[in-house]
Amino acid sequence: MEELLTIVKESSIRAVRNAVSALSAILENKIRLQSCSLHMVRPEEVLDYIGSTFSSIIGVVSKFRGVVEG
């Protein structure tokens, strides 16, 4: 289970990093994220964590896309 959580965490970090990089390019401005404290995800909450993390990223990108495309 610990290996799965590590994979999820690393995938989430890469996805956020790529989303921030894309938004920086779109807005032609450097975007920085503020660090937050880490928290443990219980095994039964892994799927919810994955879903909420990627839903948040998709939501932010969609909002910026709407602003950019008008």
PDB file of C-alpha atoms in Angstrom:
ATOM      1  CA  MET A   1       0.000   0.000   0.000  1.00  0.00           C
ATOM      2  CA  GLU A   2       2.851   2.371   0.808  1.00  0.00           C
ATOM      3  CA  GLU A   3       4.224   1.891  -2.715  1.00  0.00           C
ATOM      4  CA  LEU A   4       0.836   2.807  -4.205  1.00  0.00           C
ATOM      5  CA  LEU A   5       0.661   5.969  -2.102  1.00  0.00           C
ATOM      6  CA  THR A   6       4.154   6.940  -3.258  1.00  0.00           C
ATOM      7  CA  ILE A   7       3.140   6.474  -6.898  1.00  0.00           C
ATOM      8  CA  VAL A   8      -0.010   8.566  -6.389  1.00  0.00           C
ATOM      9  CA  LYS A   9       1.944  11.325  -4.632  1.00  0.00           C
ATOM     10  CA  GLU A  10       4.626  11.477  -7.332  1.00  0.00           C
ATOM     11  CA  SER A  11       2.006  11.489 -10.093  1.00  0.00           C
ATOM     12  CA  SER A  12       0.118  14.284  -8.364  1.00  0.00           C
ATOM     13  CA  ILE A  13       3.267  16.368  -7.986  1.00  0.00           C
ATOM     14  CA  ARG A  14       4.109  15.935 -11.680  1.00  0.00           C
ATOM     15  CA  ALA A  15       0.553  16.801 -12.736  1.00  0.00           C
ATOM     16  CA  VAL A  16       0.497  19.956 -10.618  1.00  0.00           C
ATOM     17  CA  ARG A  17       3.957  20.977 -11.861  1.00  0.00           C
ATOM     18  CA  ASN A  18       2.855  20.513 -15.500  1.00  0.00           C
ATOM     19  CA  ALA A  19      -0.391  22.424 -14.937  1.00  0.00           C
ATOM     20  CA  VAL A  20       1.459  25.332 -13.306  1.00  0.00           C
ATOM     21  CA  SER A  21       3.987  25.385 -16.135  1.00  0.00           C
ATOM     22  CA  ALA A  22       1.208  25.461 -18.735  1.00  0.00           C
ATOM     23  CA  LEU A  23      -0.644  28.247 -16.920  1.00  0.00           C
ATOM     24  CA  SER A  24       2.578  30.243 -16.644  1.00  0.00           C
ATOM     25  CA  ALA A  25       3.071  29.932 -20.397  1.00  0.00           C
ATOM     26  CA  ILE A  26      -0.538  30.880 -21.173  1.00  0.00           C
ATOM     27  CA  LEU A  27      -0.484  33.917 -18.890  1.00  0.00           C
ATOM     28  CA  GLU A  28       3.107  34.818 -19.823  1.00  0.00           C
ATOM     29  CA  ASN A  29       3.784  35.196 -16.124  1.00  0.00           C
ATOM     30  CA  LYS A  30       5.620  33.064 -13.600  1.00  0.00           C
ATOM     31  CA  ILE A  31       3.149  31.296 -11.325  1.00  0.00           C
ATOM     32  CA  ARG A  32       4.312  29.952  -7.990  1.00  0.00           C
ATOM     33  CA  LEU A  33       2.450  27.699  -5.642  1.00  0.00           C
ATOM     34  CA  GLN A  34       2.597  28.037  -1.915  1.00  0.00           C
ATOM     35  CA  SER A  35       3.673  24.861  -0.160  1.00  0.00           C
ATOM     36  CA  CYS A  36       1.230  23.200   2.154  1.00  0.00           C
ATOM     37  CA  SER A  37       1.793  20.651   4.843  1.00  0.00           C
ATOM     38  CA  LEU A  38       1.677  16.996   3.921  1.00  0.00           C
ATOM     39  CA  HIS A  39      -0.982  14.797   5.368  1.00  0.00           C
ATOM     40  CA  MET A  40      -1.463  11.066   5.467  1.00  0.00           C
ATOM     41  CA  VAL A  41      -4.088   9.479   3.290  1.00  0.00           C
ATOM     42  CA  ARG A  42      -5.690   6.396   4.721  1.00  0.00           C
ATOM     43  CA  PRO A  43      -5.797   3.398   2.369  1.00  0.00           C
ATOM     44  CA  GLU A  44      -9.587   3.570   2.106  1.00  0.00           C
ATOM     45  CA  GLU A  45      -9.340   7.224   1.025  1.00  0.00           C
ATOM     46  CA  VAL A  46      -6.789   6.768  -1.778  1.00  0.00           C
ATOM     47  CA  LEU A  47      -9.334   6.823  -4.613  1.00  0.00           C
ATOM     48  CA  ASP A  48     -11.053   9.909  -3.200  1.00  0.00           C
ATOM     49  CA  TYR A  49      -7.653  11.616  -2.885  1.00  0.00           C
ATOM     50  CA  ILE A  50      -6.760  10.824  -6.491  1.00  0.00           C
ATOM     51  CA  GLY A  51     -10.129  12.035  -7.726  1.00  0.00           C
ATOM     52  CA  SER A  52     -10.111  15.295  -5.779  1.00  0.00           C
ATOM     53  CA  THR A  53      -6.507  16.113  -6.683  1.00  0.00           C
ATOM     54  CA  PHE A  54      -6.960  15.667 -10.402  1.00  0.00           C
ATOM     55  CA  SER A  55     -10.436  17.241 -10.387  1.00  0.00           C
ATOM     56  CA  SER A  56      -8.920  20.356  -8.826  1.00  0.00           C
ATOM     57  CA  ILE A  57      -6.206  20.532 -11.469  1.00  0.00           C
ATOM     58  CA  ILE A  58      -8.690  20.066 -14.300  1.00  0.00           C
ATOM     59  CA  GLY A  59     -10.972  22.723 -12.792  1.00  0.00           C
ATOM     60  CA  VAL A  60      -8.202  25.311 -12.585  1.00  0.00           C
ATOM     61  CA  VAL A  61      -6.995  24.632 -16.119  1.00  0.00           C
ATOM     62  CA  SER A  62     -10.573  24.788 -17.438  1.00  0.00           C
ATOM     63  CA  LYS A  63     -11.195  28.156 -15.766  1.00  0.00           C
ATOM     64  CA  PHE A  64      -8.018  29.640 -17.214  1.00  0.00           C
ATOM     65  CA  ARG A  65      -8.798  28.173 -20.613  1.00  0.00           C
ATOM     66  CA  GLY A  66     -12.202  29.863 -20.501  1.00  0.00           C
ATOM     67  CA  VAL A  67     -10.606  33.201 -19.604  1.00  0.00           C
ATOM     68  CA  VAL A  68      -7.971  32.917 -22.322  1.00  0.00           C
ATOM     69  CA  GLU A  69     -10.349  31.741 -25.035  1.00  0.00           C
ATOM     70  CA  GLY A  70     -12.975  34.269 -24.012  1.00  0.00           C
TER      71      GLY A  70
END
